Amino acid sequence: MSKRTWFGLLTARYGSYLFLFLSHAVGRQRLPSDRLALLAVLLLGLVGIASLIRRLQSRRQIAALIAVELGVTFAAASVVGEGAFFLLYFIALVDVFFTFPPGQAIAIAAGAYALLGINFAAIWRPWSQAYVQTMGSILLGFIFTGAAVHFAVEQRRARERAEHLLKELEAAHARLQAYAVEVETLSVARERQRLAQDVHDEIAHVLTGLLVQIQAIRRLMRTEPAAAAARLATIEEAARRGLDEVRRAVRAMRPEHLEGVGGIEAMRRLCGQYGERTGIRVNFLTDPQAQVTPAQEVLLYRTLQECLTNAARHGRASTVWAQLTDAGGRIELRVKDDGVGAESVRPGMGIGGMQERAQEAGGRFHMSTAPDAGFEAVLELPHANARAPVG
């Protein structure tokens, strides 16, 4: 139970105790001093019980304390004799339904209702019209109070379950992110190892054969020129095979969308296809003088691809502007969207990877965002003819 809810219940409880005492101390139903003093003691006892119930953790101890509370309530009602003493039973009823499951709470409430009937039997003759009407009205009050408290308890438990589930989901999401990073790292390492192994097995084999052939030609050039020429043809074929293997390994690290077309044209196609798939308008402008290396083509393509993905996935953008320029001794790709933006961005695998690849290429990647101001990313790379990296 929240502190605010508990404070509200305590205020209602103590207010009811004070009202009952004052109504019999200065009101029309004023009690004799001895009975008023006894009522004050019993009400103070109920105050003490209320403070203890909150501190106890054992349900068995709380059950015993509520039994004492019902006994003190019955005694206080007997001292009052008539008036609003039935309010004390409603207060106890709230404790019962807050503490016990519905079945047990209903059983205890039935016992409290029986005690209340005994109190009213001391005022009216049992089964008289006044007795039946009053007990019927209070029964409806018991039912309404019990249902309302039970609903409040279920709401609280549902909220606690939802909060617990949310914490579990957040923990699972964090573990999943860590696992994804680990998988990506392992995948990259394994791919690099595979490529290195392929290059080693194929190229080393070819180069070793070339070395042997060159050594043989050196011996044959003086004595058998014709045989040396034949060996040169063999070496040429082996060198060609080695070059093909190198190209194959390089293509394995290059996006297939860049095959057969220039990098800028591939980026233009990417924007068009992305707009068709997502419905987001993508405006892509390029500098006709821009000249990029094959390695820069891959980095520019991957950066544009990541920015477009983020615009739809996180930014919920409707329009994206992308511009590639070649000026000031550097290549610059600037991508901006009109999405929702954010207070800040914590670099994940996508953004973190772009920053790392930009640094490896001698450039830099930076971004800016704000709530309702969209997201802007800028990749700067050194010009193909520049010697110094971008600062």
Short mmCIF file of C-alpha atoms in Angstrom, two decimals:
data_model
loop_
_atom_site.label_atom_id
_atom_site.label_comp_id
_atom_site.label_asym_id
_atom_site.label_seq_id
_atom_site.Cartn_x
_atom_site.Cartn_y
_atom_site.Cartn_z
CA MET A 1 0.00 0.00 0.00
CA SER A 2 1.37 3.43 -0.88
CA LYS A 3 2.11 5.97 1.84
CA ARG A 4 -0.51 8.33 0.45
CA THR A 5 -3.24 5.67 0.56
CA TRP A 6 -2.27 4.61 4.06
CA PHE A 7 -2.25 8.23 5.24
CA GLY A 8 -5.74 8.73 3.81
CA LEU A 9 -7.07 5.63 5.59
CA LEU A 10 -5.49 6.66 8.89
CA THR A 11 -6.98 10.14 8.58
CA ALA A 12 -10.45 8.67 7.97
CA ARG A 13 -9.99 6.20 10.84
CA TYR A 14 -8.81 8.74 13.42
CA GLY A 15 -11.43 11.24 12.25
CA SER A 16 -14.15 8.63 12.85
CA TYR A 17 -12.78 7.89 16.34
CA LEU A 18 -12.70 11.60 17.18
CA PHE A 19 -16.21 12.16 15.80
CA LEU A 20 -17.61 9.25 17.84
CA PHE A 21 -15.95 10.47 21.03
CA LEU A 22 -17.03 14.11 20.62
CA SER A 23 -20.61 13.15 19.73
CA HIS A 24 -20.87 11.36 23.08
CA ALA A 25 -18.86 13.92 25.01
CA VAL A 26 -20.60 17.18 24.03
CA GLY A 27 -23.49 16.12 21.76
CA ARG A 28 -27.06 15.10 22.49
CA GLN A 29 -26.01 11.53 23.28
CA ARG A 30 -23.63 12.61 26.03
CA LEU A 31 -22.35 9.74 28.14
CA PRO A 32 -21.69 9.73 31.86
CA SER A 33 -18.08 10.53 32.74
CA ASP A 34 -17.19 6.95 33.70
CA ARG A 35 -18.54 5.48 30.45
CA LEU A 36 -16.97 8.34 28.45
CA ALA A 37 -13.59 7.60 30.03
CA LEU A 38 -13.98 3.90 29.18
CA LEU A 39 -14.90 4.83 25.61
CA ALA A 40 -11.78 7.02 25.38
CA VAL A 41 -9.61 4.12 26.56
CA LEU A 42 -11.17 1.73 24.05
CA LEU A 43 -10.76 4.23 21.19
CA LEU A 44 -7.12 4.79 22.15
CA GLY A 45 -6.73 1.02 22.07
CA LEU A 46 -8.08 0.99 18.52
CA VAL A 47 -5.58 3.73 17.60
CA GLY A 48 -2.75 1.59 18.95
CA ILE A 49 -4.02 -1.46 17.05
CA ALA A 50 -4.11 0.58 13.82
CA SER A 51 -0.48 1.60 14.25
CA LEU A 52 0.59 -2.00 14.99
CA ILE A 53 -1.19 -3.53 11.99
CA ARG A 54 0.99 -1.54 9.60
CA ARG A 55 4.21 -2.69 11.24
CA LEU A 56 3.43 -6.43 11.38
CA GLN A 57 4.53 -8.73 8.54
CA SER A 58 3.11 -12.09 9.65
CA ARG A 59 -0.44 -12.71 8.49
CA ARG A 60 -1.07 -14.83 11.58
CA GLN A 61 -0.11 -11.94 13.87
CA ILE A 62 -2.28 -9.54 11.85
CA ALA A 63 -5.22 -11.98 12.13
CA ALA A 64 -4.83 -12.11 15.90
CA LEU A 65 -4.63 -8.33 16.07
CA ILE A 66 -7.77 -7.91 13.93
CA ALA A 67 -9.59 -10.35 16.24
CA VAL A 68 -8.58 -8.09 19.13
CA GLU A 69 -9.73 -5.07 17.10
CA LEU A 70 -13.17 -6.63 16.59
CA GLY A 71 -13.38 -7.40 20.29
CA VAL A 72 -12.47 -3.84 21.26
CA THR A 73 -14.92 -2.55 18.62
CA PHE A 74 -17.70 -4.67 20.14
CA ALA A 75 -16.84 -3.38 23.60
CA ALA A 76 -16.80 0.25 22.44
CA ALA A 77 -20.16 -0.21 20.69
CA SER A 78 -21.57 -1.73 23.88
CA VAL A 79 -20.34 1.26 25.92
CA VAL A 80 -21.92 3.73 23.46
CA GLY A 81 -25.19 1.81 23.41
CA GLU A 82 -26.59 3.75 20.46
CA GLY A 83 -25.56 6.25 17.81
CA ALA A 84 -22.89 5.96 15.11
CA PHE A 85 -20.91 3.14 16.72
CA PHE A 86 -21.43 1.01 13.59
CA LEU A 87 -18.73 3.15 11.91
CA LEU A 88 -16.17 1.26 13.99
CA TYR A 89 -17.16 -1.99 12.27
CA PHE A 90 -16.68 -0.47 8.81
CA ILE A 91 -13.17 0.58 9.82
CA ALA A 92 -12.39 -2.97 10.94
CA LEU A 93 -13.94 -4.27 7.71
CA VAL A 94 -11.40 -2.27 5.68
CA ASP A 95 -8.54 -3.88 7.63
CA VAL A 96 -10.00 -7.33 7.01
CA PHE A 97 -10.32 -6.99 3.23
CA PHE A 98 -6.92 -5.33 2.93
CA THR A 99 -5.25 -8.22 4.79
CA PHE A 100 -6.97 -11.48 3.85
CA PRO A 101 -7.99 -13.25 0.62
CA PRO A 102 -11.65 -12.81 -0.39
CA GLY A 103 -12.87 -16.11 1.12
CA GLN A 104 -11.31 -15.55 4.53
CA ALA A 105 -12.23 -11.87 4.49
CA ILE A 106 -15.91 -12.67 3.86
CA ALA A 107 -15.92 -15.18 6.75
CA ILE A 108 -14.39 -12.65 9.15
CA ALA A 109 -16.79 -9.95 7.89
CA ALA A 110 -19.71 -12.31 8.64
CA GLY A 111 -18.44 -12.63 12.22
CA ALA A 112 -18.15 -8.85 12.50
CA TYR A 113 -21.69 -8.51 11.16
CA ALA A 114 -22.92 -10.96 13.82
CA LEU A 115 -21.23 -8.90 16.55
CA LEU A 116 -22.88 -5.78 15.13
CA GLY A 117 -26.24 -7.57 15.25
CA ILE A 118 -25.70 -8.28 18.96
CA ASN A 119 -24.95 -4.58 19.57
CA PHE A 120 -28.17 -3.55 17.82
CA ALA A 121 -30.11 -6.27 19.70
CA ALA A 122 -29.33 -4.36 22.89
CA ILE A 123 -31.10 -1.32 21.40
CA TRP A 124 -34.04 -2.86 19.53
CA ARG A 125 -35.91 -6.08 19.90
CA PRO A 126 -34.43 -8.62 17.44
CA TRP A 127 -36.41 -8.98 14.23
CA SER A 128 -38.32 -5.79 14.91
CA GLN A 129 -38.90 -3.51 11.95
CA ALA A 130 -36.20 -1.02 13.02
CA TYR A 131 -33.75 -3.86 13.68
CA VAL A 132 -34.34 -5.54 10.32
CA GLN A 133 -34.18 -2.28 8.35
CA THR A 134 -30.99 -1.17 10.07
CA MET A 135 -29.26 -4.52 9.70
CA GLY A 136 -30.32 -4.70 6.04
CA SER A 137 -28.92 -1.25 5.32
CA ILE A 138 -25.65 -2.06 7.08
CA LEU A 139 -25.42 -5.37 5.18
CA LEU A 140 -25.53 -3.42 1.93
CA GLY A 141 -22.88 -1.11 3.34
CA PHE A 142 -20.71 -4.12 4.27
CA ILE A 143 -21.07 -5.55 0.77
CA PHE A 144 -20.22 -2.25 -0.92
CA THR A 145 -17.26 -1.56 1.39
CA GLY A 146 -15.86 -5.08 0.99
CA ALA A 147 -16.21 -4.94 -2.82
CA ALA A 148 -14.61 -1.50 -3.01
CA VAL A 149 -11.65 -2.49 -0.82
CA HIS A 150 -11.23 -5.78 -2.69
CA PHE A 151 -11.20 -3.89 -6.01
CA ALA A 152 -8.61 -1.44 -4.63
CA VAL A 153 -6.43 -4.32 -3.44
CA GLU A 154 -6.65 -6.06 -6.82
CA GLN A 155 -5.73 -2.81 -8.57
CA ARG A 156 -2.73 -2.42 -6.31
CA ARG A 157 -1.60 -5.98 -6.89
CA ALA A 158 -2.08 -5.63 -10.65
CA ARG A 159 0.04 -2.48 -10.59
CA GLU A 160 2.74 -4.23 -8.56
CA ARG A 161 2.71 -7.17 -10.97
CA ALA A 162 2.97 -4.80 -13.92
CA GLU A 163 5.88 -2.94 -12.29
CA HIS A 164 7.61 -6.23 -11.52
CA LEU A 165 7.04 -7.45 -15.07
CA LEU A 166 8.37 -4.15 -16.44
CA LYS A 167 11.54 -4.52 -14.37
CA GLU A 168 11.97 -8.09 -15.64
CA LEU A 169 11.45 -6.93 -19.23
CA GLU A 170 13.99 -4.13 -18.78
CA ALA A 171 16.50 -6.59 -17.35
CA ALA A 172 15.80 -9.05 -20.18
CA HIS A 173 16.16 -6.24 -22.73
CA ALA A 174 19.51 -5.25 -21.22
CA ARG A 175 20.68 -8.87 -21.33
CA LEU A 176 19.45 -9.18 -24.93
CA GLN A 177 21.34 -6.04 -25.94
CA ALA A 178 24.50 -7.32 -24.29
CA TYR A 179 24.02 -10.67 -26.01
CA ALA A 180 23.47 -8.95 -29.37
CA VAL A 181 26.70 -7.00 -28.95
CA GLU A 182 28.52 -10.19 -28.04
CA VAL A 183 27.04 -12.04 -31.03
CA GLU A 184 27.98 -9.21 -33.38
CA THR A 185 31.52 -9.15 -32.01
CA LEU A 186 31.84 -12.92 -32.38
CA SER A 187 30.36 -12.83 -35.88
CA VAL A 188 32.80 -10.14 -36.99
CA ALA A 189 35.72 -12.00 -35.43
CA ARG A 190 34.70 -15.28 -37.05
CA GLU A 191 34.21 -13.62 -40.45
CA ARG A 192 37.61 -11.97 -40.23
CA GLN A 193 39.17 -15.27 -39.24
CA ARG A 194 37.46 -17.02 -42.14
CA LEU A 195 38.60 -14.39 -44.63
CA ALA A 196 42.12 -14.47 -43.22
CA GLN A 197 42.15 -18.24 -43.50
CA ASP A 198 40.87 -18.11 -47.07
CA VAL A 199 43.48 -15.55 -48.08
CA HIS A 200 46.21 -17.50 -46.32
CA ASP A 201 45.27 -20.84 -47.83
CA GLU A 202 44.78 -19.59 -51.39
CA ILE A 203 47.24 -16.71 -51.70
CA ALA A 204 50.02 -18.40 -49.74
CA HIS A 205 49.67 -21.46 -51.91
CA VAL A 206 49.82 -19.36 -55.11
CA LEU A 207 52.74 -17.23 -53.93
CA THR A 208 54.70 -20.27 -52.82
CA GLY A 209 54.20 -21.82 -56.25
CA LEU A 210 55.27 -18.57 -57.91
CA LEU A 211 58.44 -18.45 -55.83
CA VAL A 212 59.36 -22.02 -56.80
CA GLN A 213 58.64 -21.30 -60.46
CA ILE A 214 60.77 -18.13 -60.43
CA GLN A 215 63.68 -20.01 -58.90
CA ALA A 216 63.37 -22.69 -61.59
CA ILE A 217 63.21 -20.09 -64.37
CA ARG A 218 66.36 -18.45 -63.08
CA ARG A 219 68.20 -21.72 -63.62
CA LEU A 220 66.62 -22.39 -67.01
CA MET A 221 67.12 -18.96 -68.55
CA ARG A 222 70.78 -19.67 -69.39
CA THR A 223 70.47 -23.24 -70.58
CA GLU A 224 66.88 -23.72 -71.84
CA PRO A 225 65.26 -20.40 -72.83
CA ALA A 226 62.23 -22.14 -74.40
CA ALA A 227 61.48 -24.05 -71.20
CA ALA A 228 61.90 -20.82 -69.23
CA ALA A 229 59.33 -19.06 -71.45
CA ALA A 230 56.86 -21.91 -70.89
CA ARG A 231 57.36 -21.60 -67.18
CA LEU A 232 56.66 -17.84 -67.41
CA ALA A 233 53.28 -18.60 -68.95
CA THR A 234 52.52 -20.90 -66.00
CA ILE A 235 53.56 -18.19 -63.57
CA GLU A 236 51.30 -15.68 -65.31
CA GLU A 237 48.30 -17.99 -64.95
CA ALA A 238 49.06 -18.62 -61.28
CA ALA A 239 49.36 -14.88 -60.65
CA ARG A 240 46.00 -14.30 -62.31
CA ARG A 241 44.39 -16.93 -60.09
CA GLY A 242 45.88 -15.25 -57.03
CA LEU A 243 44.53 -11.87 -58.11
CA ASP A 244 41.07 -13.38 -58.56
CA GLU A 245 41.21 -14.77 -55.02
CA VAL A 246 42.13 -11.37 -53.60
CA ARG A 247 39.24 -9.78 -55.45
CA ARG A 248 36.86 -12.45 -54.18
CA ALA A 249 37.92 -11.80 -50.60
CA VAL A 250 37.45 -8.05 -51.03
CA ARG A 251 34.00 -8.52 -52.55
CA ALA A 252 33.00 -10.58 -49.52
CA MET A 253 33.45 -7.46 -47.38
CA ARG A 254 31.56 -5.14 -49.76
CA PRO A 255 27.72 -4.73 -49.76
CA GLU A 256 26.19 -6.53 -52.72
CA HIS A 257 24.12 -3.43 -53.52
CA LEU A 258 27.34 -1.69 -54.54
CA GLU A 259 28.21 -4.36 -57.05
CA GLY A 260 27.82 -3.28 -60.66
CA VAL A 261 26.98 0.36 -59.86
CA GLY A 262 28.84 3.31 -58.40
CA GLY A 263 28.53 4.02 -54.69
CA ILE A 264 26.56 7.26 -55.20
CA GLU A 265 24.11 5.55 -57.56
CA ALA A 266 23.67 2.73 -55.04
CA MET A 267 22.87 5.32 -52.34
CA ARG A 268 20.31 6.94 -54.64
CA ARG A 269 18.67 3.56 -55.26
CA LEU A 270 18.69 2.87 -51.51
CA CYS A 271 16.78 6.12 -50.87
CA GLY A 272 14.24 5.30 -53.55
CA GLN A 273 13.65 1.74 -52.36
CA TYR A 274 13.43 2.87 -48.75
CA GLY A 275 10.83 5.49 -49.59
CA GLU A 276 8.73 2.92 -51.46
CA ARG A 277 8.86 0.45 -48.56
CA THR A 278 8.17 2.89 -45.70
CA GLY A 279 6.23 5.75 -47.29
CA ILE A 280 8.81 8.22 -45.96
CA ARG A 281 9.87 10.94 -48.41
CA VAL A 282 13.63 10.82 -48.94
CA ASN A 283 15.32 13.76 -50.68
CA PHE A 284 18.85 12.81 -51.75
CA LEU A 285 21.16 15.49 -53.21
CA THR A 286 24.70 14.83 -54.42
CA ASP A 287 27.63 16.92 -55.53
CA PRO A 288 28.42 15.97 -59.15
CA GLN A 289 32.10 16.64 -58.38
CA ALA A 290 32.18 14.23 -55.43
CA GLN A 291 34.85 11.55 -55.77
CA VAL A 292 35.07 8.78 -53.23
CA THR A 293 37.19 5.67 -52.91
CA PRO A 294 35.64 2.16 -52.86
CA ALA A 295 36.25 1.93 -49.11
CA GLN A 296 34.50 5.28 -48.59
CA GLU A 297 31.59 4.11 -50.74
CA VAL A 298 30.97 1.25 -48.31
CA LEU A 299 31.14 3.53 -45.27
CA LEU A 300 28.88 6.19 -46.82
CA TYR A 301 26.36 3.56 -47.91
CA ARG A 302 26.26 1.92 -44.46
CA THR A 303 25.90 5.28 -42.70
CA LEU A 304 23.01 6.36 -44.93
CA GLN A 305 21.38 2.96 -44.43
CA GLU A 306 21.62 3.24 -40.62
CA CYS A 307 20.27 6.81 -40.57
CA LEU A 308 17.27 5.86 -42.71
CA THR A 309 16.54 2.90 -40.47
CA ASN A 310 16.68 5.05 -37.33
CA ALA A 311 14.41 7.68 -38.91
CA ALA A 312 11.63 5.11 -39.25
CA ARG A 313 12.29 2.93 -36.22
CA HIS A 314 12.99 5.56 -33.56
CA GLY A 315 12.27 8.98 -35.05
CA ARG A 316 8.88 8.22 -36.64
CA ALA A 317 9.83 10.71 -39.36
CA SER A 318 7.83 11.59 -42.47
CA THR A 319 10.66 13.21 -44.45
CA VAL A 320 14.41 12.67 -44.63
CA TRP A 321 16.95 14.96 -46.29
CA ALA A 322 20.32 13.50 -47.29
CA GLN A 323 23.11 15.44 -48.96
CA LEU A 324 26.57 14.33 -50.13
CA THR A 325 29.08 17.13 -50.77
CA ASP A 326 32.74 17.34 -51.70
CA ALA A 327 34.27 20.58 -50.45
CA GLY A 328 36.95 21.92 -48.19
CA GLY A 329 39.19 18.92 -48.61
CA ARG A 330 36.62 16.50 -47.23
CA ILE A 331 33.62 14.39 -48.17
CA GLU A 332 30.53 15.15 -46.09
CA LEU A 333 27.31 13.16 -45.81
CA ARG A 334 24.58 14.97 -43.88
CA VAL A 335 21.29 13.19 -43.07
CA LYS A 336 18.43 14.97 -41.28
CA ASP A 337 14.85 13.92 -40.52
CA ASP A 338 11.73 15.62 -39.15
CA GLY A 339 11.06 12.98 -36.50
CA VAL A 340 10.24 13.35 -32.82
CA GLY A 341 13.87 13.69 -31.74
CA ALA A 342 14.99 13.07 -28.16
CA GLU A 343 16.62 14.71 -25.15
CA SER A 344 19.77 12.72 -25.80
CA VAL A 345 20.94 9.65 -27.69
CA ARG A 346 22.85 6.80 -26.15
CA PRO A 347 25.02 5.29 -28.89
CA GLY A 348 24.14 1.67 -29.53
CA MET A 349 25.50 -0.83 -31.99
CA GLY A 350 24.40 1.21 -35.03
CA ILE A 351 25.61 4.67 -34.04
CA GLY A 352 28.59 3.32 -32.10
CA GLY A 353 29.63 1.28 -35.14
CA MET A 354 29.39 4.32 -37.42
CA GLN A 355 31.58 6.35 -35.08
CA GLU A 356 34.20 3.61 -34.92
CA ARG A 357 34.27 3.07 -38.69
CA ALA A 358 34.51 6.81 -39.31
CA GLN A 359 37.52 7.07 -36.99
CA GLU A 360 39.17 4.09 -38.64
CA ALA A 361 38.75 5.85 -42.00
CA GLY A 362 40.39 9.02 -40.68
CA GLY A 363 37.11 10.92 -40.42
CA ARG A 364 34.49 11.57 -37.80
CA PHE A 365 30.79 11.00 -37.20
CA HIS A 366 28.68 13.29 -35.02
CA MET A 367 24.98 13.82 -34.42
CA SER A 368 22.52 16.25 -32.86
CA THR A 369 18.91 15.96 -31.71
CA ALA A 370 16.31 17.60 -29.50
CA PRO A 371 12.67 16.88 -28.65
CA ASP A 372 10.41 17.66 -31.63
CA ALA A 373 13.48 18.81 -33.61
CA GLY A 374 14.31 15.61 -35.44
CA PHE A 375 17.71 13.95 -35.73
CA GLU A 376 20.73 15.02 -37.74
CA ALA A 377 23.84 12.95 -38.43
CA VAL A 378 26.99 14.11 -40.21
CA LEU A 379 29.78 11.88 -41.53
CA GLU A 380 32.99 13.63 -42.58
CA LEU A 381 35.72 11.79 -44.45
CA PRO A 382 39.05 13.02 -45.77
CA HIS A 383 39.19 13.70 -49.49
CA ALA A 384 40.73 10.96 -51.55
CA ASN A 385 43.68 13.30 -52.32
CA ALA A 386 43.96 14.71 -48.80
CA ARG A 387 46.86 13.60 -46.65
CA ALA A 388 45.65 14.67 -43.25
CA PRO A 389 42.61 13.13 -41.58
CA VAL A 390 39.59 15.19 -40.65
CA GLY A 391 40.18 16.93 -37.30
#
